[in-house]
Amino acid sequence: MTKSNLDLVKACDVFPYPPSPAYSAQTSHLVHLRVATDRNTTLGYLLPSIASTFASLPAWELDLDSEPRTLTLLSGSDEPTRSAAMALTTSAMRETGHFAILNNAWRDELYPVYGPDGNELLRVERAASQLFGVVTYGVHMTAYKRDEDGALRVWVPRRAKTKQTFPGWLDNSVAGGLAAGEQPMAALVRECMEEASLSADVASKAKAVGAVTYFYVSGEGSGGEEGLLQPECQLVYDLDLTGMDVELKPNDEEVEGFQLMGMEEVWPALKGGSFKPNCALVLLDFLIRHGEITAESEPNFLEVVARLHRRLEFPLARFPTSSHA
Amino acid sequence: MTKSNLDLVKACDVFPYPPSPAYSAQTSHLVHLRVATDRNTTLGYLLPSIASTFASLPAWELDLDSEPRTLTLLSGSDEPTRSAAMALTTSAMRETGHFAILNNAWRDELYPVYGPDGNELLRVERAASQLFGVVTYGVHMTAYKRDEDGALRVWVPRRAKTKQTFPGWLDNSVAGGLAAGEQPMAALVRECMEEASLSADVASKAKAVGAVTYFYVSGEGSGGEEGLLQPECQLVYDLDLTGMDVELKPNDEEVEGFQLMGMEEVWPALKGGSFKPNCALVLLDFLIRHGEITAESEPNFLEVVARLHRRLEFPLARFPTSSHA
């Protein structure tokens, strides 16, 4: 089945928009994650079944009668003490084997959760971040070249069949999560080497070109529970390799191989749904910025552009002022 | 006073976001524009005082007791008949002299208003579109060049002191409204000649790079009533003049003159508030796409990116299927 560009956007930006009855119903049904020192700020949404499971541990307070419903982290008064309480929670849950994702996808890597001032409130194991429905951050780069006739070609990797999430799907040229304390450009340069064998010299030519943001709800292929709330921010980069003798090659077991795809190959892969859902969005943003998708060619141009840049209702990261940089 | 990038965004994207008490208060206080053949779709928001004035004419039905409050165009069953009823309304109001903007800024140019399927529901005189609070569309282009050392310079016009709106303010290199029946790229090429003396040959090298969308509420400098609701979509274009011997020059009385500004001139002009508010947003989007504003340099990067691409709550244009193309 051929997917339209708007279908691709809707498959990733799944959570309803306010003000709609669907949005109100979801946000009053879901449990709002908060911390005791700021009981007015929601940091993420949890499924009620997941919130109840966490509430069995003493660091937490669950209130299903309030409006909205809340799960509040009582322990801790600053980032290190909240993070310690969170670590006890996630490792205890991993022991119980209750959540498949904690047993299958544990990374020993911490993701930051930010407060209203853009500073870190706490850190949480990457695999657990989805259970809490907090905003996660990543860097996604598109490496491309223009042929002499102006035609665009894009470097596209296929994810290894052994990957926990979306095995065998197509991906962005280089992409990775931003762990706590990481600066975006530094993380990108590291991922360029780890995933695509690109030297720091080449990788540092990548140009920051914006961000793609959306509110995913996990489904098939995500490797864990379905229905998890996943608001995500991807900082996006372009690497123009026109006229350079550079190839992307796998450097670890995450990537099966790279292809330099012309648009005649990119379009069928996109429309056939071969790209990992959020990577399809980053690629759509790239194609819009490079004039391949225009108001004249795309009936839902304005809707697609807006939904690639969703304003999320949670506090977001401030990278320049990171105290852990 | 120095404005932050987020200040600039907030000065143009003024209308509150859902779900907030401010948004609910505004949308229940304002009057929702509808047509009789689709009483469930809101096409724009009017101030109650303005809606009451229009309701004195027979083509209209005002209901201030419904939730939401509505002003419904009763006359007409298709685009031409609705547009004819609208033309009678706006010219009658112009006669009365009731609205300054109809007397000062009448253009004899029709703007399209779209329905849920992206087809035109009706057309309205450009000067009156602000009174009805409907979405308007434009094309904004940034012409730039990179010096040999990679430094960016941007062509910036100053608006003529005789302009009705924002006289003497700085503008985007080329910008104009999209009248009913116009295709975006064709309109841009025409504006390039009219405003900047750029030949069709050069103008057609402009690259479509996305859209900037926001919800303005008119204030000082707008040349008409204050507090008018103005949701706007600007299709954005880049024209790379690097290595080309091309200069932008005024061709009519709209522009006082052009300057090729380096970033050392662009930043003080932006932060000093010298750019027309919506042109500042188009320039911010340009600077983000060209790596001059990054997650590392801008504390509110993710908020700025999202708000430059606001998802508007009204039906939007479909350009490819325009029956008037």
XYZ file of C-alpha atoms in Angstrom:
650
model
C 0.000 0.000 0.000
C 1.354 3.398 -0.961
C 1.596 5.909 1.864
C 1.132 9.630 1.287
C 3.517 12.055 2.962
C 0.741 12.904 5.422
C 0.218 9.181 6.146
C 3.914 8.949 7.042
C 3.589 11.959 9.343
C 0.482 10.542 11.010
C 2.183 7.175 11.572
C 4.786 8.903 13.745
C 3.039 12.033 15.077
C 0.241 9.909 16.529
C -0.914 11.651 19.714
C -4.027 13.827 19.171
C -3.724 17.624 19.078
C -5.485 20.017 21.419
C -8.175 21.289 21.503
C -9.930 18.088 20.420
C -12.158 15.685 22.347
C -9.588 12.939 21.635
C -6.814 15.021 23.191
C -8.871 15.821 26.284
C -9.930 12.189 26.691
C -6.340 10.914 26.410
C -4.752 13.455 28.722
C -7.366 12.934 31.424
C -7.071 9.132 31.118
C -3.266 9.028 31.126
C -1.225 9.567 34.293
C 0.907 12.738 34.434
C 4.483 12.288 35.665
C 5.570 14.951 38.164
C 8.165 15.525 40.889
C 7.369 16.569 44.467
C 9.236 19.875 44.217
C 7.087 21.057 41.262
C 3.631 19.519 41.397
C 2.274 21.763 38.631
C 4.535 20.639 35.788
C 3.845 17.472 33.791
C 7.030 15.810 32.530
C 5.448 12.955 30.592
C 2.373 10.742 30.282
C 2.186 7.123 31.514
C -0.337 4.404 30.792
C -2.369 3.848 34.003
C -1.282 0.185 34.200
C 2.379 1.227 34.131
C 1.879 4.021 36.658
C 0.202 1.578 39.060
C 3.154 -0.783 38.804
C 5.667 1.965 39.673
C 3.436 3.157 42.496
C 4.096 -0.118 44.314
C 7.547 1.286 45.161
C 7.897 3.690 48.132
C 9.507 6.595 46.200
C 6.252 7.193 44.358
C 2.784 8.590 45.000
C -0.072 7.711 42.644
C -3.245 9.810 42.647
C -5.902 8.488 40.286
C -8.632 10.719 41.738
C -7.012 14.058 40.935
C -7.600 15.969 37.694
C -5.309 15.200 35.968
C -4.225 11.839 37.370
C -0.663 12.040 38.663
C 2.316 9.848 39.503
C 4.727 11.899 41.599
C 8.346 11.094 42.435
C 8.515 11.921 46.163
C 12.203 11.126 46.700
C 14.937 13.597 45.897
C 15.246 17.360 45.924
C 17.813 17.857 43.161
C 18.951 16.093 39.999
C 21.410 13.633 41.625
C 19.024 12.524 44.391
C 16.027 12.254 42.047
C 18.160 10.317 39.561
C 19.254 7.935 42.338
C 15.629 7.292 43.303
C 14.784 6.726 39.643
C 17.698 4.285 39.279
C 16.446 2.248 42.244
C 12.988 2.168 40.656
C 14.111 1.078 37.217
C 16.547 -1.576 38.442
C 13.928 -2.988 40.845
C 11.473 -3.200 37.948
C 14.084 -4.835 35.762
C 14.546 -7.507 38.463
C 10.844 -8.326 38.466
C 10.857 -8.917 34.717
C 7.523 -7.102 34.560
C 8.361 -4.881 31.564
C 9.766 -6.653 28.517
C 11.523 -3.479 27.385
C 13.657 -3.272 30.550
C 14.856 -6.822 30.040
C 15.286 -6.713 26.270
C 16.609 -3.212 25.722
C 18.452 -2.116 28.883
C 21.326 0.132 27.769
C 23.099 1.354 30.903
C 22.728 4.811 29.373
C 20.961 7.715 31.090
C 18.532 10.087 29.392
C 17.904 13.558 30.836
C 14.482 14.893 31.865
C 14.229 18.687 31.919
C 12.233 21.116 34.064
C 10.541 24.384 33.073
C 13.808 26.356 33.200
C 15.505 23.923 30.800
C 17.746 22.444 33.483
C 17.895 18.740 34.253
C 15.414 17.548 36.865
C 16.496 13.913 36.788
C 18.028 11.173 34.667
C 16.466 7.864 33.694
C 17.735 4.670 32.060
C 17.193 4.985 28.314
C 15.089 1.798 28.035
C 12.786 3.061 30.827
C 12.244 6.545 29.386
C 9.465 5.209 27.159
C 7.591 3.793 30.149
C 7.501 7.255 31.765
C 6.525 8.984 28.523
C 9.155 11.687 28.887
C 10.625 13.697 25.990
C 13.733 12.139 24.475
C 16.322 13.814 22.267
C 18.462 12.680 19.398
C 20.600 13.819 16.480
C 19.712 12.765 12.916
C 21.891 13.545 9.923
C 21.239 13.227 6.194
C 24.388 12.794 4.081
C 23.756 13.608 0.436
C 25.339 14.656 -2.809
C 24.161 16.441 -5.928
C 25.169 14.943 -9.248
C 26.443 17.234 -12.007
C 22.909 17.515 -13.400
C 21.638 18.638 -9.957
C 19.958 15.328 -9.110
C 19.941 14.537 -5.401
C 21.264 11.305 -3.908
C 20.996 10.366 -0.233
C 23.010 7.899 1.866
C 20.577 5.399 3.395
C 21.541 2.619 5.830
C 19.533 -0.513 6.514
C 19.299 -1.384 10.214
C 20.764 -4.730 11.208
C 18.330 -7.652 11.469
C 19.578 -8.154 15.024
C 18.487 -4.663 16.226
C 16.003 -4.705 19.108
C 13.891 -1.966 17.544
C 12.822 -1.833 13.885
C 15.220 -4.580 12.620
C 15.873 -4.414 8.876
C 14.136 -1.017 8.402
C 15.776 1.880 6.535
C 17.241 4.687 8.634
C 18.704 8.192 8.368
C 22.371 8.338 7.277
C 23.495 8.719 10.907
C 21.262 8.921 13.990
C 21.583 8.453 17.702
C 20.109 9.361 21.064
C 21.423 12.223 23.181
C 22.449 10.896 26.582
C 22.547 13.110 29.669
C 25.455 15.558 29.577
C 26.047 15.233 25.835
C 26.265 18.240 23.563
C 24.455 17.688 20.237
C 27.252 18.356 17.743
C 29.781 16.336 19.748
C 27.318 13.426 19.894
C 26.767 13.650 16.142
C 30.492 13.538 15.382
C 30.837 10.449 17.611
C 27.867 8.705 15.956
C 29.253 9.533 12.491
C 32.313 7.433 13.273
C 30.510 4.665 15.179
C 27.731 4.147 12.659
C 29.132 5.282 9.318
C 32.961 5.282 9.616
C 33.057 9.048 8.933
C 36.128 10.848 10.265
C 35.716 13.780 12.643
C 37.090 15.984 9.863
C 34.234 15.066 7.532
C 31.574 14.841 10.258
C 32.343 18.341 11.506
C 31.268 19.691 8.091
C 27.686 18.681 9.019
C 25.431 21.743 9.192
C 22.778 22.178 11.885
C 19.523 22.820 10.006
C 16.792 22.704 12.646
C 14.740 20.124 14.506
C 11.959 17.649 13.840
C 9.539 17.098 16.720
C 6.548 14.772 17.036
C 4.551 12.773 19.560
C 4.821 9.068 18.801
C 2.732 6.311 20.364
C 4.550 2.998 20.136
C 3.167 0.241 17.956
C 4.406 -2.663 15.908
C 8.172 -2.897 15.488
C 9.070 -0.779 18.492
C 10.388 -3.814 20.389
C 8.505 -3.186 23.623
C 5.038 -2.575 25.021
C 2.571 -0.983 22.604
C 0.733 2.256 23.344
C 3.679 3.937 25.089
C 3.784 7.731 24.853
C 6.949 9.014 23.197
C 7.305 12.754 22.607
C 10.573 13.175 20.699
C 12.873 15.994 19.534
C 15.418 15.219 16.839
C 18.036 17.846 16.082
C 18.646 17.592 12.349
C 21.845 18.015 10.329
C 22.767 17.963 6.657
C 26.130 16.728 5.374
C 26.752 17.818 1.793
C 29.269 15.409 0.243
C 28.983 16.858 -3.269
C 32.377 16.717 -4.960
C 33.931 14.808 -2.053
C 35.298 11.284 -2.359
C 33.647 10.028 0.834
C 31.553 6.894 1.354
C 29.495 5.851 4.367
C 30.382 2.327 5.571
C 29.226 0.285 8.575
C 31.579 0.357 11.561
C 29.586 -1.698 14.041
C 26.842 -4.332 13.994
C 23.974 -1.810 14.116
C 23.959 -1.237 10.362
C 23.712 -3.923 7.678
C 24.969 -1.668 4.893
C 24.635 1.716 3.166
C 23.202 2.627 -0.225
C 23.519 5.938 -2.081
C 19.909 6.236 -3.271
C 18.651 8.507 -6.034
C 15.188 10.001 -5.666
C 13.837 7.264 -7.967
C 14.767 4.806 -5.183
C 14.008 7.049 -2.184
C 10.371 7.703 -3.148
C 9.283 4.036 -3.457
C 11.076 3.202 -0.187
C 9.366 6.105 1.608
C 5.926 5.464 0.143
C 6.289 1.728 0.706
C 6.845 2.308 4.415
C 10.388 0.897 4.462
C 11.807 3.699 6.609
C 11.686 3.598 10.414
C 8.737 5.917 11.180
C 10.666 8.798 12.763
C 13.422 8.583 10.128
C 10.753 9.027 7.439
C 9.860 12.340 9.111
C 13.468 13.537 9.166
C 13.741 12.602 5.488
C 10.515 14.477 4.646
C 11.933 17.571 6.394
C 15.124 17.171 4.326
C 13.148 16.858 1.074
C 11.093 19.961 1.950
C 14.197 22.015 2.753
C 15.807 20.905 -0.518
C 12.869 21.752 -2.763
C 11.898 18.135 -3.555
C 8.514 18.491 -1.807
C 6.781 21.821 -2.480
C 3.425 23.528 -2.007
C 2.779 22.786 -5.672
C 3.582 19.061 -5.412
C 2.152 18.161 -1.983
C -1.572 18.725 -1.328
C -1.092 18.724 2.445
C 2.110 20.790 2.393
C 1.206 23.175 5.221
C -0.130 20.385 7.465
C 2.970 18.265 6.848
C 5.373 21.157 7.584
C 3.587 22.064 10.824
C 3.388 18.484 12.100
C 7.102 17.877 11.488
C 7.662 20.655 14.066
C 5.138 19.871 16.765
C 5.124 22.097 19.814
C 5.332 19.639 22.706
C 3.503 20.356 25.944
C 6.398 19.388 28.235
C 9.458 21.322 29.418
C 12.241 20.957 26.844
C 16.027 20.777 26.894
C 18.333 23.760 26.909
C 21.622 22.631 25.483
C 23.737 25.792 25.834
C 23.303 25.956 29.592
C 23.750 22.263 30.357
C 25.567 22.081 33.665
C 26.969 18.692 32.666
C 28.556 19.779 29.412
C 15.981 47.067 24.196
C 17.512 43.877 22.866
C 15.045 41.191 21.833
C 15.829 37.485 22.164
C 14.917 35.172 19.291
C 12.016 33.903 21.396
C 10.875 37.512 22.002
C 10.779 37.996 18.221
C 8.727 34.822 17.817
C 6.315 35.828 20.578
C 5.846 39.296 19.029
C 4.440 37.649 15.892
C 3.035 34.303 17.073
C 0.836 36.063 19.626
C -2.357 34.012 19.913
C -2.310 31.623 22.914
C -1.823 27.877 22.378
C -4.282 25.191 23.403
C -4.839 23.687 25.914
C -4.430 26.781 28.087
C -6.981 28.854 29.998
C -5.976 31.853 27.845
C -6.717 29.926 24.646
C -10.106 28.734 25.911
C -11.031 32.228 27.107
C -10.099 33.811 23.766
C -11.781 31.269 21.526
C -15.043 31.376 23.521
C -14.993 35.213 23.558
C -14.202 35.633 19.859
C -16.781 35.056 17.133
C -16.193 32.084 14.801
C -16.659 32.744 11.074
C -18.622 30.016 9.284
C -20.674 29.476 6.125
C -24.228 28.135 6.027
C -23.284 25.021 4.030
C -20.788 23.864 6.698
C -21.790 25.088 10.125
C -19.203 22.932 11.916
C -16.058 24.444 10.430
C -14.536 27.662 11.758
C -12.754 29.683 9.064
C -11.453 32.520 11.228
C -12.024 34.472 14.441
C -13.563 37.969 14.600
C -13.654 40.511 17.393
C -17.269 40.668 18.713
C -17.543 44.389 17.870
C -16.582 43.677 14.244
C -18.912 40.678 13.967
C -21.816 42.795 15.233
C -21.139 45.407 12.579
C -21.204 42.855 9.751
C -24.332 41.276 11.215
C -26.240 44.464 10.396
C -26.192 43.296 6.759
C -28.795 40.745 5.571
C -26.322 38.114 4.246
C -25.176 37.358 7.790
C -26.440 35.626 10.917
C -24.830 36.416 14.285
C -25.339 34.065 17.212
C -23.720 35.313 20.416
C -25.519 32.764 22.606
C -24.110 29.632 20.986
C -20.922 27.914 22.130
C -18.815 28.988 20.338
C -20.241 32.322 19.219
C -20.712 32.349 15.443
C -21.081 34.715 12.512
C -22.431 32.746 9.556
C -22.533 33.794 5.905
C -26.038 32.738 4.867
C -25.840 33.790 1.215
C -24.269 31.639 -1.445
C -23.886 27.923 -2.023
C -20.611 27.844 -3.933
C -17.446 29.926 -4.227
C -18.703 32.467 -6.798
C -22.001 33.149 -5.014
C -20.396 33.333 -1.553
C -17.681 35.625 -2.957
C -20.353 37.874 -4.477
C -22.147 38.141 -1.115
C -18.819 38.884 0.563
C -18.037 41.590 -2.026
C -21.378 43.297 -1.329
C -20.586 43.196 2.397
C -17.093 44.620 2.140
C -17.985 47.361 -0.327
C -21.020 48.361 1.787
C -18.753 48.599 4.833
C -16.213 50.597 2.881
C -18.985 53.086 2.019
C -19.858 53.587 5.682
C -16.241 54.442 6.525
C -16.652 52.359 9.697
C -13.364 50.447 9.397
C -10.240 52.528 8.833
C -8.474 49.616 7.164
C -11.091 49.375 4.361
C -10.651 53.038 3.551
C -6.875 53.244 3.962
C -5.742 49.912 2.559
C -8.332 48.753 -0.016
C -6.419 46.839 -2.709
C -8.975 45.545 -5.206
C -7.258 42.202 -4.742
C -9.062 39.042 -3.620
C -7.724 36.593 -1.042
C -8.972 32.988 -0.994
C -10.587 31.298 2.018
C -10.377 27.499 1.972
C -12.674 24.769 3.275
C -11.789 21.432 4.920
C -11.031 19.760 1.579
C -8.552 22.486 0.638
C -10.798 23.977 -2.049
C -11.845 27.615 -2.101
C -15.011 28.392 -0.182
C -15.031 32.095 -0.961
C -12.875 35.112 -1.808
C -12.561 38.312 0.169
C -10.982 41.718 -0.477
C -7.416 41.633 0.859
C -7.885 44.624 3.187
C -10.971 42.979 4.716
C -9.386 39.572 5.339
C -7.946 40.816 8.631
C -11.378 41.857 9.880
C -12.667 38.291 9.364
C -9.566 36.700 10.914
C -9.110 34.212 8.080
C -5.819 32.549 7.153
C -3.808 34.476 4.568
C -0.953 33.190 2.435
C 2.206 34.695 1.071
C 5.612 33.950 -0.443
C 8.802 35.184 1.278
C 12.241 34.801 -0.241
C 15.702 35.321 1.254
C 18.387 36.161 -1.316
C 21.885 35.552 0.046
C 25.461 34.875 -0.848
C 28.394 33.223 0.850
C 31.718 35.035 0.723
C 34.857 33.076 -0.069
C 35.496 32.576 3.662
C 31.974 31.103 4.050
C 30.489 34.196 5.721
C 26.812 34.716 4.996
C 25.353 37.938 3.597
C 21.651 38.589 3.107
C 19.822 41.072 0.846
C 17.604 43.243 3.067
C 15.198 45.904 1.770
C 13.830 48.801 3.782
C 10.095 49.375 3.251
C 9.153 52.756 1.829
C 8.107 55.435 4.341
C 4.884 55.782 2.367
C 3.774 52.152 2.917
C 0.437 51.783 4.698
C 1.751 48.985 6.923
C 5.100 49.016 8.754
C 6.594 52.028 6.913
C 10.392 52.184 7.083
C 10.772 48.709 8.637
C 13.206 46.093 7.277
C 11.725 43.281 5.191
C 12.609 39.946 3.587
C 14.463 40.196 0.257
C 11.218 39.670 -1.672
C 7.748 39.061 -0.199
C 4.156 39.288 -1.308
C 0.659 38.025 -0.685
C -0.881 35.145 -2.631
C -4.081 36.323 -4.271
C -6.878 33.916 -5.219
C -5.941 31.754 -8.185
C -2.205 32.389 -7.913
C 0.321 29.582 -7.840
C 3.116 30.193 -5.302
C 6.204 29.939 -7.507
C 4.629 32.023 -10.281
C 3.702 34.701 -7.728
C 7.253 34.686 -6.366
C 8.794 35.174 -9.812
C 6.429 38.111 -10.433
C 7.251 39.717 -7.051
C 10.984 39.243 -7.697
C 10.720 41.547 -10.700
C 8.213 43.999 -9.178
C 10.032 44.463 -5.878
C 13.685 43.690 -6.577
C 14.219 43.993 -10.364
C 15.224 40.319 -10.552
C 14.754 38.706 -13.974
C 12.601 35.584 -14.302
C 15.799 33.715 -15.176
C 17.366 34.524 -11.826
C 14.121 34.335 -9.813
C 13.367 30.848 -11.081
C 16.561 29.642 -9.378
C 14.826 30.266 -6.024
C 14.432 27.020 -4.083
C 11.272 26.172 -2.120
C 12.465 25.367 1.408
C 9.284 25.060 3.489
C 6.816 27.319 5.246
C 6.652 29.585 8.290
C 3.281 29.719 10.039
C 2.126 31.741 13.045
C -0.935 33.386 14.560
C -0.459 37.150 14.730
C -2.673 39.587 16.596
C -2.357 43.058 15.100
C -0.796 45.835 17.135
C 1.194 48.989 16.587
C 2.394 49.560 13.028
C -0.145 47.323 11.350
C -1.968 50.306 9.831
C -5.472 49.295 10.896
C -7.498 48.287 13.932
C -5.544 46.670 16.769
C -6.358 43.244 18.175
C -7.283 41.706 14.799
C -6.692 37.969 14.482
C -4.296 37.083 11.673
C -3.317 33.435 11.201
C -0.713 33.429 8.418
C 1.155 30.909 6.245
C 4.262 32.099 4.423
C 5.799 29.767 1.864
C 9.544 30.330 2.096
C 12.215 30.329 -0.594
C 15.998 30.715 -0.671
C 17.857 32.315 -3.569
C 21.569 31.540 -3.457
C 23.413 34.267 -5.401
C 26.898 33.050 -4.449
C 29.259 33.589 -7.374
C 26.603 35.435 -9.388
C 26.882 39.074 -10.412
C 23.308 39.952 -9.417
C 22.081 42.849 -7.280
C 18.629 43.497 -5.874
C 17.311 46.984 -6.745
C 13.969 48.712 -6.142
C 11.580 48.616 -9.104
C 8.546 50.317 -7.576
C 7.798 52.691 -4.722
C 7.269 49.953 -2.131
C 10.971 49.633 -1.333
C 13.293 52.464 -0.315
C 16.465 50.512 -1.062
C 18.373 47.261 -0.591
C 21.446 46.471 1.493
C 23.606 43.327 1.369
C 24.016 42.805 5.124
C 26.626 40.628 6.812
C 25.647 38.824 9.989
C 27.357 41.595 11.993
C 24.635 43.904 10.651
C 21.759 41.397 10.578
C 21.971 40.511 14.282
C 21.716 44.082 15.665
C 18.856 44.829 13.249
C 16.990 41.682 14.312
C 17.614 42.113 18.036
C 16.817 45.814 17.818
C 13.376 45.039 16.405
C 13.978 46.754 13.049
C 12.433 43.935 10.982
C 8.701 43.765 10.273
C 7.524 41.149 12.812
C 6.658 38.341 10.377
C 9.796 38.979 8.309
C 11.870 38.495 11.471
C 10.342 35.006 11.744
C 11.166 34.125 8.130
C 14.726 35.335 8.749
C 15.003 33.244 11.949
C 13.884 30.184 9.971
C 16.542 31.002 7.344
C 19.261 31.366 9.999
C 18.229 28.051 11.595
C 18.299 26.216 8.254
C 21.723 27.684 7.482
C 23.354 26.741 10.790
C 23.601 30.306 12.157
C 21.206 29.538 15.032
C 21.773 26.120 16.630
C 20.736 24.097 19.676
C 24.104 25.037 21.167
C 23.694 28.792 20.591
C 19.976 29.321 21.279
C 18.590 28.403 24.722
C 15.016 28.170 23.415
C 15.934 26.411 20.185
C 13.187 23.767 20.256
C 10.485 26.264 21.270
C 11.577 28.681 18.524
C 11.613 25.961 15.830
C 8.167 24.677 16.788
C 6.571 28.136 16.951
C 7.921 29.097 13.505
C 5.775 26.213 12.195
C 2.531 26.585 14.117
C -0.238 24.156 13.288
C -3.222 26.413 12.626
C -6.707 25.318 13.634
C -8.397 26.370 10.395
C -8.738 24.632 7.012
C -5.662 25.405 4.904
C -4.916 25.917 1.212
C -4.166 23.147 -1.237
C -2.161 24.669 -4.033
C -1.777 21.680 -6.399
C -5.519 21.218 -6.811
C -6.492 24.875 -7.143
C -9.356 24.976 -9.610
C -8.341 28.520 -10.516
C -4.737 27.766 -11.396
